[in-house]
Coordinates of C-alpha atoms and ligand atoms in Angstrom, one line a residue:
M1 CA 0.0 0.0 0.0
T2 CA 1.3 3.5 -0.9
I3 CA -0.5 6.3 0.9
A4 CA 0.0 9.9 0.1
L5 CA 0.3 11.4 3.6
P6 CA 0.6 15.0 4.4
S7 CA 4.0 15.6 5.8
A8 CA 3.0 17.8 8.7
P9 CA 0.0 17.9 11.1
A10 CA -2.7 20.5 10.5
P11 CA -1.3 23.8 11.8
S12 CA -4.6 25.6 12.3
A13 CA -7.7 24.8 14.3
D14 CA -9.6 25.0 11.1
R15 CA -10.1 21.4 10.3
P16 CA -10.4 20.6 6.6
V17 CA -13.1 18.8 4.6
L18 CA -11.7 15.8 2.7
V19 CA -13.3 15.3 -0.7
W20 CA -12.7 11.8 -2.0
L21 CA -13.0 11.9 -5.8
R22 CA -13.9 8.7 -7.7
D23 CA -15.9 8.4 -10.9
D24 CA -16.6 12.2 -10.8
L25 CA -13.5 13.9 -12.2
R26 CA -15.1 17.3 -12.7
L27 CA -15.8 20.6 -10.9
A28 CA -19.3 21.4 -12.3
D29 CA -22.4 19.7 -10.9
H30 CA -20.2 18.1 -8.2
P31 CA -22.4 18.0 -5.1
A32 CA -19.6 16.8 -2.8
L33 CA -17.3 19.6 -3.8
V34 CA -20.1 22.2 -3.6
H35 CA -20.9 21.0 -0.1
A36 CA -17.2 21.2 0.9
A37 CA -16.9 24.7 -0.5
A38 CA -20.1 25.8 1.3
T39 CA -18.7 24.7 4.7
G40 CA -16.2 27.5 4.5
R41 CA -13.5 25.1 5.7
P42 CA -10.3 24.3 3.9
V43 CA -10.7 21.6 1.2
V44 CA -8.4 18.7 0.5
A45 CA -9.1 16.7 -2.7
L46 CA -7.9 13.1 -3.0
W47 CA -8.0 10.5 -5.7
V48 CA -7.0 6.9 -5.0
L49 CA -5.9 4.2 -7.4
D50 CA -7.4 1.1 -5.8
E51 CA -6.5 -2.2 -7.6
V52 CA -6.4 -4.3 -4.5
S53 CA -9.7 -4.1 -2.5
P54 CA -11.8 -7.2 -2.7
G55 CA -14.3 -7.0 -5.6
V56 CA -12.4 -4.3 -7.4
R57 CA -11.8 -5.1 -11.1
P58 CA -8.4 -4.0 -12.4
I59 CA -8.9 -1.0 -14.8
G60 CA -8.4 -1.9 -18.5
G61 CA -5.5 -0.4 -20.6
A62 CA -7.5 2.2 -22.5
S63 CA -9.2 3.4 -19.4
R64 CA -5.9 3.7 -17.6
W65 CA -4.7 5.9 -20.4
W66 CA -7.9 8.0 -20.1
L67 CA -7.5 8.3 -16.3
H68 CA -4.0 9.6 -16.6
R69 CA -5.0 12.4 -18.9
S70 CA -8.2 13.1 -17.0
L71 CA -6.5 13.3 -13.6
A72 CA -4.0 15.7 -15.2
A73 CA -6.8 17.9 -16.4
L74 CA -8.6 17.8 -13.1
A75 CA -5.5 18.7 -11.1
A76 CA -5.0 21.8 -13.4
D77 CA -8.7 22.7 -13.0
L78 CA -8.5 22.4 -9.2
R79 CA -5.4 24.4 -9.1
R80 CA -7.2 27.2 -10.8
L81 CA -9.8 27.1 -7.9
G82 CA -7.0 27.3 -5.4
I83 CA -6.2 23.7 -4.3
D84 CA -4.1 20.7 -5.3
L85 CA -5.3 17.2 -6.2
A86 CA -3.6 14.6 -4.0
L87 CA -3.0 11.2 -5.5
A88 CA -2.5 7.9 -3.7
R89 CA -2.5 4.2 -4.3
G90 CA -3.7 1.3 -2.2
P91 CA -6.9 -0.2 -0.7
A92 CA -9.2 2.9 -0.8
G93 CA -10.8 2.4 2.6
D94 CA -7.5 2.3 4.4
V95 CA -6.0 5.1 2.3
V96 CA -8.9 7.5 2.8
S97 CA -9.2 6.8 6.5
A98 CA -5.5 7.3 7.0
V99 CA -5.5 10.6 5.1
A100 CA -8.5 11.8 7.0
A101 CA -6.8 11.0 10.3
R102 CA -3.5 12.6 9.3
I103 CA -5.1 15.9 8.3
D104 CA -7.7 15.5 11.1
A105 CA -10.6 16.1 8.7
A106 CA -13.7 17.4 10.2
E107 CA -15.7 15.9 7.4
V108 CA -15.2 13.4 4.6
V109 CA -17.5 13.7 1.6
W110 CA -18.0 11.9 -1.7
N111 CA -20.4 11.2 -4.5
R112 CA -22.1 7.9 -4.4
R113 CA -21.3 4.9 -6.6
Y114 CA -23.6 1.9 -7.0
L115 CA -21.7 -1.3 -7.8
P116 CA -22.2 -3.7 -4.9
A117 CA -18.4 -4.1 -4.3
M118 CA -18.0 -0.3 -4.2
I119 CA -20.9 0.1 -1.8
E120 CA -19.3 -2.3 0.5
I121 CA -16.0 -0.4 0.6
D122 CA -17.9 2.9 1.1
T123 CA -20.1 1.5 3.8
E124 CA -17.3 0.1 5.8
L125 CA -15.3 3.3 5.5
K126 CA -18.2 5.4 6.5
A127 CA -18.5 3.4 9.8
R128 CA -14.7 3.7 10.4
L129 CA -14.7 7.5 9.8
R130 CA -17.8 8.0 12.0
A131 CA -16.3 5.9 14.8
A132 CA -13.3 8.3 14.6
G133 CA -15.7 11.2 15.2
R134 CA -15.7 12.5 11.6
E135 CA -18.8 13.6 9.8
V136 CA -19.4 11.7 6.5
R137 CA -21.7 12.7 3.7
D138 CA -22.4 11.3 0.3
F139 CA -24.4 12.6 -2.6
Q140 CA -26.2 11.6 -5.7
A141 CA -24.2 12.7 -8.7
S142 CA -23.6 10.1 -11.4
L143 CA -27.1 8.7 -12.0
L144 CA -30.3 10.7 -12.7
H145 CA -32.3 8.2 -10.7
E146 CA -30.9 6.3 -7.8
P147 CA -31.5 2.5 -7.9
D148 CA -33.5 2.5 -4.7
A149 CA -35.9 5.2 -6.0
V150 CA -37.1 3.4 -9.1
R151 CA -39.2 0.4 -8.4
T152 CA -42.0 -1.6 -10.0
G153 CA -45.5 -1.4 -8.7
G154 CA -44.7 -4.4 -6.6
G155 CA -41.7 -2.7 -5.1
G156 CA -39.1 -4.8 -6.9
P157 CA -36.4 -3.8 -9.4
F158 CA -37.2 -3.5 -13.1
R159 CA -35.9 -6.2 -15.5
V160 CA -37.3 -4.6 -18.6
F161 CA -36.1 -1.3 -20.0
T162 CA -39.3 0.3 -21.4
P163 CA -41.3 0.3 -18.1
F164 CA -38.1 1.2 -16.2
W165 CA -37.6 4.3 -18.4
R166 CA -41.2 5.2 -18.2
A167 CA -41.0 5.1 -14.4
C168 CA -37.9 7.3 -14.5
L169 CA -39.6 9.8 -16.8
A170 CA -42.7 9.8 -14.5
A171 CA -40.4 10.7 -11.6
G172 CA -40.1 14.2 -13.0
T173 CA -37.5 16.4 -14.5
P174 CA -34.0 15.8 -13.0
R175 CA -32.6 18.5 -10.7
R176 CA -30.8 21.4 -12.2
P177 CA -27.0 20.9 -12.4
L178 CA -25.0 22.7 -9.7
P179 CA -22.6 25.5 -10.6
R180 CA -18.9 24.8 -10.0
P181 CA -17.5 26.4 -6.9
A182 CA -16.0 29.8 -7.6
A183 CA -13.0 29.1 -5.4
L184 CA -11.9 26.5 -2.8
R185 CA -10.1 27.4 0.4
P186 CA -6.7 25.6 0.5
W187 CA -5.6 23.7 3.6
D188 CA -2.5 25.2 5.0
G189 CA -0.9 21.9 6.0
A190 CA 1.7 20.4 3.7
M191 CA -0.1 17.7 1.6
A192 CA 2.1 15.1 0.0
S193 CA 1.0 13.4 -3.1
L194 CA 2.3 10.7 -5.4
P195 CA 3.3 12.2 -8.7
L196 CA 0.8 11.2 -11.5
D197 CA 3.5 9.3 -13.3
A198 CA 4.0 7.1 -10.2
L199 CA 0.5 5.6 -10.8
E200 CA 1.9 4.1 -14.0
L201 CA -1.4 4.5 -15.9
L202 CA 0.1 5.2 -19.3
P203 CA 1.4 2.5 -21.6
R204 CA 5.1 2.4 -21.8
R205 CA 6.7 0.0 -24.2
P206 CA 5.3 0.0 -26.7
Y207 CA 3.4 3.3 -26.4
W208 CA 0.2 2.1 -28.2
A209 CA -2.0 5.1 -27.4
A210 CA -1.1 7.6 -30.2
G211 CA -4.5 7.0 -31.8
L212 CA -6.2 7.7 -28.5
D213 CA -4.2 10.9 -28.1
S214 CA -5.4 12.2 -31.4
T215 CA -9.0 11.2 -30.9
W216 CA -9.9 12.3 -27.4
T217 CA -9.5 15.2 -25.0
P218 CA -10.1 13.7 -21.6
G219 CA -11.2 16.1 -18.9
E220 CA -14.1 18.4 -18.2
A221 CA -13.3 20.9 -20.9
G222 CA -13.1 18.1 -23.5
A223 CA -16.5 16.8 -22.2
E224 CA -18.1 20.2 -22.5
A225 CA -16.7 20.6 -26.0
R226 CA -18.2 17.3 -27.1
L227 CA -21.6 18.2 -25.6
A228 CA -21.6 21.6 -27.4
R229 CA -20.7 20.0 -30.7
F230 CA -23.3 17.4 -30.3
L231 CA -26.0 20.0 -29.5
D232 CA -25.0 22.0 -32.6
E233 CA -24.3 19.2 -35.1
G234 CA -25.7 15.8 -33.9
L235 CA -28.9 16.3 -32.1
A236 CA -30.9 17.6 -35.1
T237 CA -30.6 14.2 -36.9
Y238 CA -29.9 11.9 -33.9
A239 CA -33.1 9.8 -34.0
V240 CA -32.7 9.0 -37.7
E241 CA -28.9 8.8 -38.1
R242 CA -27.6 7.5 -34.8
D243 CA -27.2 4.0 -36.2
R244 CA -24.8 5.2 -39.0
P245 CA -21.2 4.5 -38.1
D246 CA -20.1 6.4 -41.3
L247 CA -21.6 9.7 -39.9
D248 CA -20.5 11.6 -36.9
V249 CA -23.9 12.0 -35.3
A250 CA -23.7 10.4 -31.8
S251 CA -22.4 12.5 -29.0
R252 CA -19.3 10.5 -28.1
L253 CA -19.9 11.5 -24.5
S254 CA -19.6 7.9 -23.1
P255 CA -16.0 8.0 -21.8
H256 CA -16.7 11.4 -20.3
L257 CA -19.8 10.1 -18.6
R258 CA -18.0 7.0 -17.5
H259 CA -15.3 8.9 -15.7
G260 CA -17.7 11.5 -14.5
E261 CA -16.1 14.5 -16.3
I262 CA -19.7 15.6 -17.1
S263 CA -22.8 14.7 -15.1
P264 CA -26.0 13.2 -16.6
F265 CA -27.8 16.1 -15.0
R266 CA -25.7 18.6 -17.0
V267 CA -26.3 16.6 -20.2
A268 CA -30.1 16.4 -19.6
A269 CA -30.4 20.1 -18.7
A270 CA -28.4 21.2 -21.8
V271 CA -30.5 19.0 -24.0
A272 CA -33.7 20.4 -22.4
E273 CA -32.6 24.0 -22.9
R274 CA -31.9 23.3 -26.5
V275 CA -35.3 21.8 -27.0
A276 CA -36.9 24.7 -25.3
R277 CA -35.4 27.0 -27.9
H278 CA -36.0 24.6 -30.8
P279 CA -39.1 22.5 -30.1
R280 CA -38.7 20.5 -33.3
L281 CA -35.7 18.8 -31.7
A282 CA -37.9 17.2 -29.1
G283 CA -38.2 13.7 -30.8
H284 CA -34.4 13.5 -31.2
A285 CA -33.9 14.6 -27.6
D286 CA -36.2 11.9 -26.3
K287 CA -34.3 9.3 -28.2
F288 CA -31.0 10.6 -27.0
L289 CA -32.1 10.7 -23.4
A290 CA -33.5 7.2 -23.7
E291 CA -30.0 6.1 -24.5
V292 CA -28.7 7.8 -21.4
G293 CA -31.6 5.8 -19.8
W294 CA -29.9 2.6 -21.0
R295 CA -26.9 3.6 -19.1
E296 CA -29.0 4.1 -16.0
F297 CA -30.7 0.8 -16.5
A298 CA -27.4 -1.1 -16.6
H299 CA -26.3 0.6 -13.3
H300 CA -29.6 -0.3 -11.7
L301 CA -29.2 -3.9 -12.8
A302 CA -25.7 -4.1 -11.3
F303 CA -27.0 -2.6 -8.1
H304 CA -29.9 -4.9 -7.7
F305 CA -28.7 -8.1 -9.2
G306 CA -25.0 -8.0 -8.3
D307 CA -22.2 -9.2 -10.6
L308 CA -23.1 -9.0 -14.3
T309 CA -19.5 -9.5 -15.3
T310 CA -19.2 -13.2 -14.5
R311 CA -22.8 -14.5 -14.0
N312 CA -25.5 -14.9 -16.6
F313 CA -28.4 -12.7 -15.8
Q314 CA -30.6 -15.6 -17.0
S315 CA -29.3 -18.7 -15.4
R316 CA -30.6 -21.0 -18.2
F317 CA -27.5 -19.7 -20.1
D318 CA -25.2 -21.4 -17.4
A319 CA -25.4 -24.6 -19.4
F320 CA -24.9 -23.0 -22.8
P321 CA -22.4 -24.9 -25.0
W322 CA -19.9 -22.1 -25.6
V323 CA -17.0 -23.1 -27.8
R324 CA -13.3 -22.5 -27.0
D325 CA -11.8 -21.3 -30.3
E326 CA -8.6 -19.3 -29.9
R327 CA -8.2 -18.9 -33.6
F328 CA -11.7 -17.3 -34.0
L329 CA -11.2 -15.1 -30.9
A330 CA -7.8 -13.8 -32.1
A331 CA -9.2 -13.1 -35.7
W332 CA -12.0 -11.2 -34.1
Q333 CA -9.8 -9.2 -31.8
R334 CA -7.4 -8.2 -34.6
G335 CA -10.1 -7.4 -37.1
R336 CA -9.3 -10.3 -39.4
T337 CA -12.5 -12.2 -39.7
G338 CA -13.1 -11.6 -43.4
Y339 CA -16.3 -9.7 -42.7
P340 CA -15.5 -6.0 -43.4
L341 CA -18.0 -4.4 -41.0
V342 CA -16.8 -6.6 -38.1
D343 CA -13.2 -6.0 -39.0
A344 CA -13.7 -2.2 -39.4
G345 CA -15.3 -2.1 -35.9
M346 CA -12.5 -4.1 -34.2
R347 CA -9.8 -2.0 -35.8
E348 CA -11.6 1.2 -34.9
L349 CA -11.7 -0.1 -31.3
W350 CA -8.0 -0.9 -31.3
A351 CA -6.9 2.4 -32.9
T352 CA -9.2 4.8 -31.0
G353 CA -10.6 3.1 -27.9
T354 CA -14.1 3.3 -29.1
M355 CA -16.6 1.8 -31.6
H356 CA -19.9 3.0 -32.8
N357 CA -22.8 1.4 -31.0
R358 CA -24.4 -0.3 -34.0
V359 CA -21.1 -1.9 -34.8
R360 CA -20.6 -2.9 -31.2
M361 CA -23.8 -4.9 -31.5
V362 CA -22.7 -6.5 -34.7
V363 CA -19.3 -7.5 -33.5
A364 CA -20.7 -8.8 -30.2
S365 CA -23.3 -10.8 -32.0
F366 CA -20.7 -12.1 -34.4
L367 CA -18.4 -13.4 -31.6
T368 CA -21.2 -15.0 -29.5
K369 CA -23.4 -16.3 -32.4
H370 CA -21.2 -16.9 -35.4
G371 CA -18.3 -18.0 -33.2
L372 CA -20.3 -19.4 -30.3
I373 CA -17.7 -17.8 -28.1
D374 CA -18.6 -17.0 -24.5
W375 CA -19.7 -13.4 -24.1
R376 CA -17.3 -13.1 -21.2
D377 CA -14.4 -13.3 -23.5
G378 CA -15.7 -10.4 -25.6
E379 CA -16.6 -8.4 -22.5
R380 CA -13.0 -8.8 -21.2
W381 CA -11.5 -7.6 -24.6
F382 CA -13.8 -4.6 -24.6
H383 CA -13.0 -3.9 -20.9
D384 CA -9.3 -3.7 -21.8
T385 CA -9.7 -1.7 -25.1
L386 CA -12.6 0.7 -24.6
V387 CA -12.0 4.2 -23.2
D388 CA -15.6 4.1 -21.9
A389 CA -15.3 0.6 -20.4
C390 CA -17.9 0.6 -17.7
P391 CA -18.2 -2.2 -15.2
A392 CA -22.0 -2.0 -15.3
V393 CA -22.8 -1.0 -19.0
N394 CA -20.2 -3.3 -20.7
P395 CA -21.3 -6.6 -19.2
A396 CA -25.0 -5.6 -19.4
S397 CA -24.6 -4.8 -23.1
W398 CA -22.7 -8.0 -23.8
Q399 CA -25.4 -10.1 -22.0
W400 CA -28.0 -8.1 -23.9
V401 CA -26.5 -9.1 -27.3
A402 CA -25.7 -12.7 -26.3
G403 CA -29.3 -13.2 -25.1
S404 CA -28.4 -14.0 -21.5
G405 CA -29.1 -10.5 -20.2
A406 CA -32.1 -8.5 -18.9
D407 CA -34.6 -7.6 -21.6
A408 CA -32.1 -9.2 -23.9
A409 CA -32.2 -9.4 -27.7
P410 CA -34.0 -12.7 -28.6
Y411 CA -31.6 -15.5 -29.3
F412 CA -32.8 -15.8 -32.9
R413 CA -31.7 -12.2 -33.7
I414 CA -28.4 -13.0 -35.4
F415 CA -27.1 -10.0 -37.2
N416 CA -26.0 -10.6 -40.7
P417 CA -22.7 -8.6 -40.9
V418 CA -23.1 -8.1 -44.6
S419 CA -26.6 -6.7 -44.7
Q420 CA -25.9 -4.7 -41.5
G421 CA -23.0 -3.1 -43.4
E422 CA -25.1 -2.5 -46.5
K423 CA -27.8 -0.9 -44.4
F424 CA -25.8 1.2 -42.0
D425 CA -22.7 2.0 -44.0
P426 CA -24.4 2.3 -47.4
D427 CA -21.6 4.0 -49.2
G428 CA -18.9 2.0 -47.5
V429 CA -17.3 5.1 -45.9
Y430 CA -16.8 3.4 -42.6
V431 CA -15.4 0.2 -43.9
R432 CA -13.0 2.0 -46.3
R433 CA -11.7 4.2 -43.4
W434 CA -10.8 1.2 -41.2
V435 CA -10.1 -1.5 -43.7
P436 CA -8.1 0.4 -46.2
E437 CA -7.0 -2.7 -48.1
L438 CA -10.5 -3.0 -49.4
A439 CA -10.9 0.7 -50.4
G440 CA -10.6 0.1 -54.1
L441 CA -13.6 -2.3 -54.2
P442 CA -16.9 -1.0 -55.7
T443 CA -19.4 -0.4 -52.9
K444 CA -21.6 -3.2 -54.4
H445 CA -19.1 -5.8 -53.2
L446 CA -17.5 -4.0 -50.3
Q447 CA -19.3 -5.7 -47.5
A448 CA -18.8 -9.1 -49.0
P449 CA -15.5 -9.1 -51.0
W450 CA -15.8 -12.8 -51.7
T451 CA -18.8 -12.1 -54.0
A452 CA -16.7 -9.9 -56.3
P453 CA -15.6 -11.4 -59.6
A454 CA -11.9 -12.2 -59.8
A455 CA -11.3 -9.3 -62.3
V456 CA -12.9 -6.8 -59.9
L457 CA -10.8 -8.0 -57.0
A458 CA -7.7 -7.9 -59.1
A459 CA -8.5 -4.3 -60.3
A460 CA -8.9 -3.3 -56.6
G461 CA -5.5 -4.9 -55.8
I462 CA -7.1 -7.6 -53.5
D463 CA -5.9 -11.1 -53.3
L464 CA -8.4 -12.8 -51.0
G465 CA -6.7 -15.0 -48.4
R466 CA -3.5 -13.0 -48.8
T467 CA -4.2 -9.2 -48.7
Y468 CA -7.5 -9.7 -46.9
P469 CA -8.9 -12.8 -45.2
R470 CA -11.6 -15.0 -46.6
P471 CA -14.7 -15.2 -44.2
I472 CA -13.7 -17.1 -41.1
V473 CA -17.1 -18.8 -41.1
D474 CA -20.0 -19.0 -43.6
H475 CA -22.8 -16.8 -42.4
A476 CA -25.6 -19.3 -43.3
V477 CA -23.8 -22.3 -41.7
A478 CA -23.0 -20.3 -38.5
R479 CA -26.5 -19.0 -38.3
E480 CA -28.0 -22.5 -38.3
R481 CA -25.5 -23.7 -35.8
A482 CA -26.2 -20.8 -33.5
L483 CA -30.0 -21.2 -33.8
A484 CA -29.8 -24.8 -32.8
A485 CA -27.6 -24.1 -29.8
F486 CA -29.6 -21.2 -28.6
A487 CA -33.0 -22.9 -29.2
A488 CA -31.9 -25.7 -26.8
T489 CA -31.1 -23.1 -24.2
A490 CA -34.3 -21.2 -24.8
T491 CA -36.4 -24.2 -23.6
A492 CA -34.4 -24.6 -20.4
V493 CA -35.9 -23.2 -17.2
T494 CA -35.4 -19.5 -16.6
R495 CA -34.2 -18.0 -13.2
Ligands
FAD501 P1 -24.8 8.4 -27.7 O1 -25.6 7.7 -28.8 O2 -24.5 9.8 -28.0 O3 -25.6 8.2 -26.4 C1 -25.5 9.1 -25.3 C2 -25.0 8.4 -24.0 O4 -26.0 7.4 -23.6 C3 -23.7 7.6 -24.2 O5 -22.6 8.5 -24.0 C4 -23.8 6.5 -23.2 O6 -23.5 7.0 -21.9 C5 -25.3 6.2 -23.1 N1 -25.6 5.1 -24.0 C6 -25.8 5.1 -25.4 N2 -26.1 3.9 -25.9 C7 -26.1 3.1 -24.8 C8 -26.4 1.7 -24.6 N3 -26.7 0.9 -25.7 N4 -26.3 1.2 -23.4 C9 -26.0 1.9 -22.3 N5 -25.7 3.3 -22.4 C10 -25.8 3.8 -23.6 N6 -21.3 2.0 -23.3 C11 -20.5 2.5 -22.3 O7 -20.6 3.7 -21.9 N7 -19.5 1.7 -21.8 C12 -19.3 0.4 -22.2 O8 -18.4 -0.3 -21.6 C13 -20.1 -0.1 -23.2 N8 -20.0 -1.3 -23.7 C14 -20.8 -1.8 -24.7 C15 -20.7 -3.1 -25.1 C16 -21.5 -3.6 -26.1 C17 -21.3 -5.0 -26.6 C18 -22.5 -2.8 -26.7 C19 -23.4 -3.3 -27.7 C20 -22.7 -1.5 -26.2 C21 -21.8 -1.0 -25.2 N9 -22.0 0.3 -24.7 C22 -21.1 0.8 -23.7 C23 -23.1 1.2 -25.1 C24 -22.9 2.1 -26.3 O9 -22.3 1.4 -27.4 C25 -22.0 3.3 -26.0 O10 -22.5 3.9 -24.8 C26 -22.1 4.3 -27.2 O11 -21.7 3.7 -28.3 C27 -21.3 5.5 -26.8 O12 -21.3 6.4 -27.9 P2 -22.0 7.9 -27.7 O13 -21.5 8.5 -26.4 O14 -21.7 8.6 -29.0 O15 -23.5 7.5 -27.5

């Protein structure tokens, strides 16, 4: 355990408030920070890299890269308000309680998180801090609707999205976002911190994150810029064009929301303001906010039903005959399946740390249904490579596609990667961007290069099996195999 301890006891009688920052790396709409500022006490801000507490899942590579950049941005933003960000590493409960003791914090505050393992850490810490005579407060900040507050008529949790979201909407307009504090009073004790580099979040050898550097601006300013751009350029066509990976219509806010650089309250309020000025945007805004609702739904599922990462939500999938096929898995990971839309998505993911939602569905379906590979293998790959890798949304989405999840896609929905490409990338712009070796193919053959006559392939400089793979599996054969396997599972008893 490495704990960043202040090197001297608090010199003044003015005991500080300790703000423990977690998935909320922002200053605006930050209830814990607003509360700390309002006490008039000095404020100490702390972030802890915890990879060791029980139940904590190690952060994936792309998210580590994101965190490094985001923490640097947050530290600079806090400095402008008058305080430093202290960094530490170790079991969070022990670290926070040790720092609180060392600075003799009057109060310790944080914004709530909802994964069961995180709640356990926070609850235990709360008891420890209170036993030491410190006040503890926590706040709602990262979900518009807290899991305890949204229940079915019978008082249980929702398992189906549509009634869940209807209940959320019926709960009323989310609160207004809080303004960022104008200034924070620094604590005048000497606060030691690990240097950011000591957290070793960035990749070293090789440095594989150049594509991430040129794609993203982690931090609150980057999040605000994305939101502004989406409101100006994406929202007006969102409901009709959000499924098009060739167009830049979706908000790309997911990594910013994942790391809490922007709050869902801020996003919802900004969208509502835009609709108030331009009522014709209402339908697009409803669709967009429903997607934010899917994010909430996943967090609620994780809160109520526990680990979605290892356990099938529907236990009848426990006996599903998943296949171990390292060759298929590796081809999928590297974008070498021979299906251009799948390969484009997997290469986009590797290069930029993200993938368009429609393509995520197609590649996840391809792995679990064409490959019959366990959704957990795909989830793990996404966890490591996505900058928005979310411990609730990622497994919930994988289970949704695989059919084992809550309100899941029916098992017989097996995406055809060719027709999905033709429908959602009609001019082949997306495939040509990420699979450049196919760029010379006419659009007619682009999503299924093996259908192109030999002369057309030759004219495009393609030698199938050499410059680009032949399909790893035949779609029709894979589809029949998957239907048979999934149909057997569908008749089994449901949890
Ligand atoms: P927009 O369309 O602009 O949507 C706005 C916001 O709503 C997003 O930023 C996101 O927070 C939320 N959202 C949108 N679609 C979904 C969805 N289907 N489910 C839940 N929330 C959604 N999203 C993650 O944030 N983290 C993940 O780890 C993740 N893993 C996924 C794995 C699979 C197999 C699939 C099919 C989807 C996954 N998603 C995940 C959901 C979705 O693909 C991304 O949230 C979306 O592509 C992000 O792009 P955007 O910000 O432009 O979305």
